[in-house]
Amino acid sequence: MAYSCTYCLLSIVLDEHALERHSQFIRIFERYAIPPEAQENYDTSQDGTNKANKGGMIYGDYLQLDKIINAQELQSEKKGNKIHDEHLFIITHQAYELWFKQILWELDSVREIFQNGQVRDERNMLKVVSRIHRIAMILKLLVDQFAVMETMTALDFFDFRNYLVPASGFQSLQFRLLENKIGVPENLRVPYNRKHYRDNFKGKENELLLRSELEPTLLLLVEQWLERTPGLEPDGFDFWGKLKINIDRGLRDEFTDIQSKPAFEEKEDLLLELNRRKEVLTSLFDEKRHEHLLSKGERRISYKALQGALMIYFYREEPRFQVPFQLLNSLMDIDALMTKWRYNHVCMVQRMIGGKAGTGGSSGYQYLRSTMSDRYKVFVDLFNLATFLVPRHWIPKLTSSIHKFLYTAECCDSSYFSSEESD
Amino acid sequence: MAYSCTYCLLSIVLDEHALERHSQFIRIFERYAIPPEAQENYDTSQDGTNKANKGGMIYGDYLQLDKIINAQELQSEKKGNKIHDEHLFIITHQAYELWFKQILWELDSVREIFQNGQVRDERNMLKVVSRIHRIAMILKLLVDQFAVMETMTALDFFDFRNYLVPASGFQSLQFRLLENKIGVPENLRVPYNRKHYRDNFKGKENELLLRSELEPTLLLLVEQWLERTPGLEPDGFDFWGKLKINIDRGLRDEFTDIQSKPAFEEKEDLLLELNRRKEVLTSLFDEKRHEHLLSKGERRISYKALQGALMIYFYREEPRFQVPFQLLNSLMDIDALMTKWRYNHVCMVQRMIGGKAGTGGSSGYQYLRSTMSDRYKVFVDLFNLATFLVPRHWIPKLTSSIHKFLYTAECCDSSYFSSEESD
Amino acid sequence: MAYSCTYCLLSIVLDEHALERHSQFIRIFERYAIPPEAQENYDTSQDGTNKANKGGMIYGDYLQLDKIINAQELQSEKKGNKIHDEHLFIITHQAYELWFKQILWELDSVREIFQNGQVRDERNMLKVVSRIHRIAMILKLLVDQFAVMETMTALDFFDFRNYLVPASGFQSLQFRLLENKIGVPENLRVPYNRKHYRDNFKGKENELLLRSELEPTLLLLVEQWLERTPGLEPDGFDFWGKLKINIDRGLRDEFTDIQSKPAFEEKEDLLLELNRRKEVLTSLFDEKRHEHLLSKGERRISYKALQGALMIYFYREEPRFQVPFQLLNSLMDIDALMTKWRYNHVCMVQRMIGGKAGTGGSSGYQYLRSTMSDRYKVFVDLFNLATFLVPRHWIPKLTSSIHKFLYTAECCDSSYFSSEESD
Amino acid sequence: MAYSCTYCLLSIVLDEHALERHSQFIRIFERYAIPPEAQENYDTSQDGTNKANKGGMIYGDYLQLDKIINAQELQSEKKGNKIHDEHLFIITHQAYELWFKQILWELDSVREIFQNGQVRDERNMLKVVSRIHRIAMILKLLVDQFAVMETMTALDFFDFRNYLVPASGFQSLQFRLLENKIGVPENLRVPYNRKHYRDNFKGKENELLLRSELEPTLLLLVEQWLERTPGLEPDGFDFWGKLKINIDRGLRDEFTDIQSKPAFEEKEDLLLELNRRKEVLTSLFDEKRHEHLLSKGERRISYKALQGALMIYFYREEPRFQVPFQLLNSLMDIDALMTKWRYNHVCMVQRMIGGKAGTGGSSGYQYLRSTMSDRYKVFVDLFNLATFLVPRHWIPKLTSSIHKFLYTAECCDSSYFSSEESD
């Protein structure tokens, strides 16, 4: 006989005799096993001062639930034809907007740390990397969230979509701000409804967008930070100069190595392959080409910053570069998740409306699909660096002076710790 | 040289010569390839009437974003010590509440369909099963949502948790309503702060909870629906009677079979095992025992409803039972996901506050842990039926009259389809 | 003092006095509370005959773990330079292949049901829809699985990728089979390494691929099944004829309606919009155009099948169409998840190797990106039907004879149920 | 007219006239726009030497797919009654075992780094934290994997579960090894089938388990590492001593503060609350109590290690503690995910078999449920530290000498970097 003890989560199987005795026992247990003074505290779930009684803040007030859960007005209902699924449509979008707000919150705080120069004190790196990672976690949730929306079929949507015209997801101010603050460049944006993206917003919203374009983007701030990577100084460790030498030598050695072999079928292929690699690797040191690619939007960070990023990649295990390396990875996570979000959005829209025009008048599906281009990626350079990796023994060896650097973090604010004497 | 064509997502690799020619080409392409009248529509993302311009509803108004994204007030900030992570705490809880509202929306609609007797017309079963499935999908999202909250460490939380006292997640009205409407029984609830759960709410909230207890729960409505399962009629197909006969015979045959074998080591074990199964299976037909378990809360649905559920299990492939079978599975999904949500909640709370009292005064961890008991499961009977499965050849064969039943859906509202002549 | 009771998962807080008494109590509890004969069974986790002891199958043998967990040989290790992360690379791909096998298993079983004509007996629809849904669930897992692989950085991968040449994910026989059996058309495939996709495989693998192209694909089988949708008969309910009449009338009515209004600014727009819709909707009935699109691969199912699908969409709540409607949705799920899988694959590859050539010699990133085109979608028509939805009151009303049809499932195998007399 | 350009993923809408011209254009484009020598490389997906042709390793051989995908033998089929869903059962378990192997791979590598003292050189911390994080990511996947298994219903399972007897998931050697190597203590394990857990394994497996118990567990290694946290030295920074002083003073100040207030209703409560906190916080410094809790398994790490962990918590932003802090969090992730895995397992088993005995003879459900107790948690102490947090201004201020420590990483292997002169 299955019996579920009040004091445990385990069900236990007893015969009826045993059950009876157990019940008696529990009765005694409750009476005697715990002395009265303890009993009071026994059920710890009943423990504590009942604070809720005594005034003070209440959950619902704290969360302003009167606003949050009273903000769902079905247009279909208003127009006399209540469609059940419109509620899901509203809630889903509101949930997206809540999370966009949180992303903006994190983004702004990170940008502030970078901008204030606080990032020079490496104590702040944990915060930065944690918050960027949190943005990634939120984006992951938002990608999964489409699964809920997709429980609505095209037919369910059709029943109310005409009531929404011309409201459109494109008009999400927060999402546009988000893109701007990360660093989607204004000049690479696909026009929407044949107008500059910003012209689809009016008044204060238009202004906020403009302002966000003028503020330093996360991309810009990361670029500036990368430019300061210790070890790049030409008159110091001179990472870039050393790397060029090593790569040249490495390629030469490989060439000699292949040449020295007797002729065989694949020799030609190997030389071809080597040539190709040579072309790729030497292009890395062509600053002019970099500037050209920059001007076309195919690269996004300065030549110096690119060097910094590669340096962090190669020496990622140095104590001082460990968290920066994590940061670069998390920035790629964000980029990748943004495009995954876009792609899942495209899929959902295709399912909902086929190739038709979206509620805002544009062909939603085509517009969204075009935003999946690499133009909307921000940290492309971090991805593309994968193209320029070299064998470990080509990487310049650290010198003891740079070593000291990389084992020692930088601190700017000498005031925050006490002198030896005080506690 | 990597080149990213404006007209495609594909980057293509061209040498510089080719690139130059391609660029020329694109220029020509843009000028001539598409006749002017078509060009206008060429970039379909710019297509359509620009509806947003002409007035009508705007995204932000539709979603009442002024409410939604202006409902985050940090208590820590108000008290002069702004803590960054409190924002995440607020947003996460608000997102939970939004989704709770959506679950209630689906739950109420399903309960209404059952209550109105609309469920008798099997046209409505698709709606029911889809909405219950949607609830499951939302719960799955809510389970995943903890991962975001868990980017906040105990130390981050400690910095502002005192500002929240005595607000507590227990006070979520919507979650209590949700439990009540699904069917968590009032008398099995663990007290909170040594008070009846409902007494932790005041005024209108208390009333709403009381009312929700009095309304038919999803559990009750499903029970009533199961009781009407075609095939249970003792003077008809008599599923229960036939099943008992078959089980008795089946067990007898197995006994004879084992007995007839020569003595061998495991014979004893086999008989023991058979005996155990016999005990289990025959207990199924003990109505008194069922009533006893019902009274203790270990079973939750009537004897008749239990029979209906088992019948649907066994004949799930019959056309008329396919969607009902899916429904039973989705109900279990909801139950399982609710406890997974609870468990993930417990884990998060343990990480945040250890064993300390929660902000509401109770020991959050202990209280939450106690709600993971089977007492908070609603559709336990559907899970437990797995204990009473029998080999396929023990299942009573259908007769042609019940067959007709099970291939024919029931429709109550004869008015909804037109007569032969009209369209 | 926190105390964790042996008999429960709950920790309880007791002062030391209480703790001591509780301990005594538990000792007594264990001795007396449960009568000896029950005690034996008390800890049910120790219950039962210890079957493992007595011979019979063992977990590891059943799962052939000797094969499974001894199939990881690191090429880097073999070549004297063991790279830790290669193990992850191998395991991940093996896990993918295991799941591909499961998908093929489900796919083959569903195709068999369709092919044998078993699908005519609607008892089999539950199986079909459940298995297609299972494939979707597996694909969802496989999409998530990239997150594990992405814990490997480009630099970790670089350390061993040269050892893998020329092995490449393209060579996954099972994935190609999977695509073929679902219905990716051979003539729309992007060539790989400048060769027909199939020519990248040799011997038995090449043969298996060829054979899979010749077998009826899931797409073809679904098409044939859709063509048999009851209600399409021109001399019966004539869904298509009725729909055309209703759409024509509906559009005409809307036109009259707009015309009758006094001139106002948006009148022109409304007429334009109506015209556009008219064009779209009337194109639906243009069989020639359908054949043209078919020949170009932009549509994939016959004109008749398209009608069947739309009929199921419109009358999805009819008992007989509920599960078929679920099936159409699950087929779209599979299509969408396949492209999501492809896209996540693209993202991972971009992160791992930038724009470089893949290990198989092709530019992995570019090749994969090209497979994301709609050419690789199979059930495009089901998505595109969303373009042809109409208001509910335009949908032809059911007549009572078709009604009878749609409430009655079809059964072919009259032998499977017993006559009235037998059990 | 929708047109899907061969060169882009975008479909474009053109009228027929435009379409015709576009087609002409593309023909010209293909002929002229790209010079012949470039055309060869145009479709980059066909680019590169076709390495696969030329011999070398093939995907399937590399992954040993002949083993992996030929290791599925259905017992039901072997016994003449092939049950479709047994295949899913096998594949799912095999996928679990593959991933268990990967977890063991990571775990062993991390333990080695700790054991070799390599961890003293903080260059290795990135590896450690990345691999522990990877384990967490794998566990997350394994939790999600249950969703696939749950597409199998209890009835589907019943059809073949008798063929599996007595194989049981308990017999997964790798999972037991995993538990042991993380640090589930042998003496806290719940017996299985009334036998010591290890006695359920024979021969070599038994031996491997025994050996894994004798090796240093991850828990032990982390403990030793925590004990070396810089700043704990009583004759140095003396974190523990300073903390005690600060806490005592802090509590005293709060007491004075409350006392000085005029009598009011809540004064009593505040004092009570303060007292409770005092009790908790001072218990932290009671070494004897710690030893007592250790002996009972309620704490798991030494008094010194506990101090180290709390120190890392409090000074987590110091450069030297950032990655260690991440490590502590990831260890908690693993613990939490292990119990979530267990809980999802419990839920699945309950759904599959109700309360019946598992295939191994034990009551699977009850056994599994019992493993969810805190006894199976390893890093409990890290969770429980949340109970001992104090306001930021109670945390001892760093002195400049400890500051230097915490900004400077430790390096043991002075040989790995070159002297100033060489590159």
mmCIF file of N, CA and C in Angstrom, chain A residues 110 114 119 124-133 218 221-222 225-226 312-313 321-334 379 382, chain D residues 126 326:
data_model
loop_
_atom_site.group_PDB
_atom_site.id
_atom_site.type_symbol
_atom_site.label_atom_id
_atom_site.label_comp_id
_atom_site.label_asym_id
_atom_site.label_seq_id
_atom_site.Cartn_x
_atom_site.Cartn_y
_atom_site.Cartn_z
ATOM 1 N N VAL A 110 27.430 48.385 -19.173
ATOM 2 C CA VAL A 110 28.741 47.972 -19.684
ATOM 3 C C VAL A 110 29.388 49.125 -20.442
ATOM 4 N N PHE A 114 33.037 51.024 -19.685
ATOM 5 C CA PHE A 114 34.068 51.254 -20.692
ATOM 6 C C PHE A 114 34.347 52.748 -20.862
ATOM 7 N N VAL A 119 37.202 50.647 -16.994
ATOM 8 C CA VAL A 119 37.670 49.359 -17.474
ATOM 9 C C VAL A 119 39.195 49.258 -17.363
ATOM 10 N N ASN A 124 37.091 45.700 -12.760
ATOM 11 C CA ASN A 124 35.768 45.817 -13.364
ATOM 12 C C ASN A 124 35.492 44.803 -14.466
ATOM 13 N N MET A 125 36.514 44.055 -14.830
ATOM 14 C CA MET A 125 36.313 43.118 -15.938
ATOM 15 C C MET A 125 35.310 42.011 -15.602
ATOM 16 N N LEU A 126 35.259 41.587 -14.346
ATOM 17 C CA LEU A 126 34.312 40.527 -13.991
ATOM 18 C C LEU A 126 32.890 40.985 -14.265
ATOM 19 N N LYS A 127 32.621 42.222 -13.847
ATOM 20 C CA LYS A 127 31.299 42.798 -14.091
ATOM 21 C C LYS A 127 30.989 42.809 -15.582
ATOM 22 N N VAL A 128 31.947 43.323 -16.346
ATOM 23 C CA VAL A 128 31.721 43.447 -17.786
ATOM 24 C C VAL A 128 31.417 42.089 -18.401
ATOM 25 N N VAL A 129 32.254 41.129 -18.109
ATOM 26 C CA VAL A 129 32.078 39.838 -18.767
ATOM 27 C C VAL A 129 30.798 39.155 -18.278
ATOM 28 N N SER A 130 30.461 39.346 -17.005
ATOM 29 C CA SER A 130 29.236 38.722 -16.489
ATOM 30 C C SER A 130 28.001 39.328 -17.149
ATOM 31 N N ARG A 131 28.035 40.627 -17.343
ATOM 32 C CA ARG A 131 26.844 41.268 -17.909
ATOM 33 C C ARG A 131 26.699 40.962 -19.395
ATOM 34 N N ILE A 132 27.811 40.907 -20.082
ATOM 35 C CA ILE A 132 27.730 40.532 -21.499
ATOM 36 C C ILE A 132 27.239 39.083 -21.607
ATOM 37 N N HIS A 133 27.721 38.247 -20.722
ATOM 38 C CA HIS A 133 27.251 36.861 -20.707
ATOM 39 C C HIS A 133 25.750 36.796 -20.386
ATOM 40 N N LEU A 218 28.927 49.868 -28.309
ATOM 41 C CA LEU A 218 29.721 48.832 -27.658
ATOM 42 C C LEU A 218 30.902 48.465 -28.551
ATOM 43 N N LEU A 221 33.637 51.026 -28.244
ATOM 44 C CA LEU A 221 34.296 50.981 -26.943
ATOM 45 C C LEU A 221 35.208 49.766 -26.833
ATOM 46 N N VAL A 222 34.746 48.671 -27.368
ATOM 47 C CA VAL A 222 35.577 47.465 -27.363
ATOM 48 C C VAL A 222 36.805 47.694 -28.241
ATOM 49 N N TRP A 225 39.291 49.728 -26.392
ATOM 50 C CA TRP A 225 39.899 48.911 -25.345
ATOM 51 C C TRP A 225 40.917 47.945 -25.949
ATOM 52 N N LEU A 226 40.584 47.364 -27.078
ATOM 53 C CA LEU A 226 41.509 46.426 -27.733
ATOM 54 C C LEU A 226 42.784 47.134 -28.177
ATOM 55 N N ILE A 312 45.183 38.743 -27.835
ATOM 56 C CA ILE A 312 44.424 38.101 -26.748
ATOM 57 C C ILE A 312 44.119 36.652 -27.124
ATOM 58 N N TYR A 313 43.752 36.405 -28.370
ATOM 59 C CA TYR A 313 43.500 35.037 -28.806
ATOM 60 C C TYR A 313 44.722 34.155 -28.524
ATOM 61 N N PHE A 321 44.870 37.958 -19.613
ATOM 62 C CA PHE A 321 44.050 37.861 -20.825
ATOM 63 C C PHE A 321 42.896 36.872 -20.701
ATOM 64 N N GLN A 322 42.846 36.155 -19.597
ATOM 65 C CA GLN A 322 41.815 35.115 -19.491
ATOM 66 C C GLN A 322 40.405 35.707 -19.566
ATOM 67 N N VAL A 323 40.140 36.710 -18.747
ATOM 68 C CA VAL A 323 38.800 37.295 -18.759
ATOM 69 C C VAL A 323 38.564 38.078 -20.055
ATOM 70 N N PRO A 324 39.547 38.849 -20.540
ATOM 71 C CA PRO A 324 39.358 39.473 -21.852
ATOM 72 C C PRO A 324 39.021 38.464 -22.956
ATOM 73 N N PHE A 325 39.662 37.311 -22.905
ATOM 74 C CA PHE A 325 39.358 36.290 -23.910
ATOM 75 C C PHE A 325 37.905 35.827 -23.781
ATOM 76 N N GLN A 326 37.484 35.615 -22.547
ATOM 77 C CA GLN A 326 36.075 35.256 -22.332
ATOM 78 C C GLN A 326 35.164 36.342 -22.892
ATOM 79 N N LEU A 327 35.573 37.584 -22.702
ATOM 80 C CA LEU A 327 34.747 38.690 -23.195
ATOM 81 C C LEU A 327 34.599 38.615 -24.713
ATOM 82 N N LEU A 328 35.700 38.407 -25.406
ATOM 83 C CA LEU A 328 35.625 38.320 -26.868
ATOM 84 C C LEU A 328 34.689 37.191 -27.296
ATOM 85 N N ASN A 329 34.771 36.080 -26.585
ATOM 86 C CA ASN A 329 33.863 34.979 -26.899
ATOM 87 C C ASN A 329 32.408 35.339 -26.659
ATOM 88 N N SER A 330 32.158 36.032 -25.552
ATOM 89 C CA SER A 330 30.775 36.400 -25.254
ATOM 90 C C SER A 330 30.244 37.405 -26.257
ATOM 91 N N LEU A 331 31.100 38.270 -26.755
ATOM 92 C CA LEU A 331 30.659 39.214 -27.779
ATOM 93 C C LEU A 331 30.257 38.466 -29.054
ATOM 94 N N MET A 332 31.031 37.445 -29.383
ATOM 95 C CA MET A 332 30.628 36.616 -30.530
ATOM 96 C C MET A 332 29.316 35.896 -30.249
ATOM 97 N N ASP A 333 29.159 35.423 -29.021
ATOM 98 C CA ASP A 333 27.888 34.787 -28.648
ATOM 99 C C ASP A 333 26.715 35.718 -28.940
ATOM 100 N N ILE A 334 26.866 36.967 -28.526
ATOM 101 C CA ILE A 334 25.782 37.927 -28.716
ATOM 102 C C ILE A 334 25.486 38.108 -30.192
ATOM 103 N N PHE A 379 30.337 42.080 -34.607
ATOM 104 C CA PHE A 379 31.683 41.662 -34.252
ATOM 105 C C PHE A 379 32.262 40.682 -35.276
ATOM 106 N N LEU A 382 35.871 39.518 -35.100
ATOM 107 C CA LEU A 382 36.263 38.493 -34.135
ATOM 108 C C LEU A 382 36.072 37.100 -34.724
ATOM 109 N N LEU D 126 42.190 29.132 -16.872
ATOM 110 C CA LEU D 126 41.235 29.282 -17.971
ATOM 111 C C LEU D 126 40.773 27.912 -18.454
ATOM 112 N N GLN D 326 34.402 32.453 -10.850
ATOM 113 C CA GLN D 326 33.645 31.769 -11.912
ATOM 114 C C GLN D 326 33.681 30.265 -11.706
#
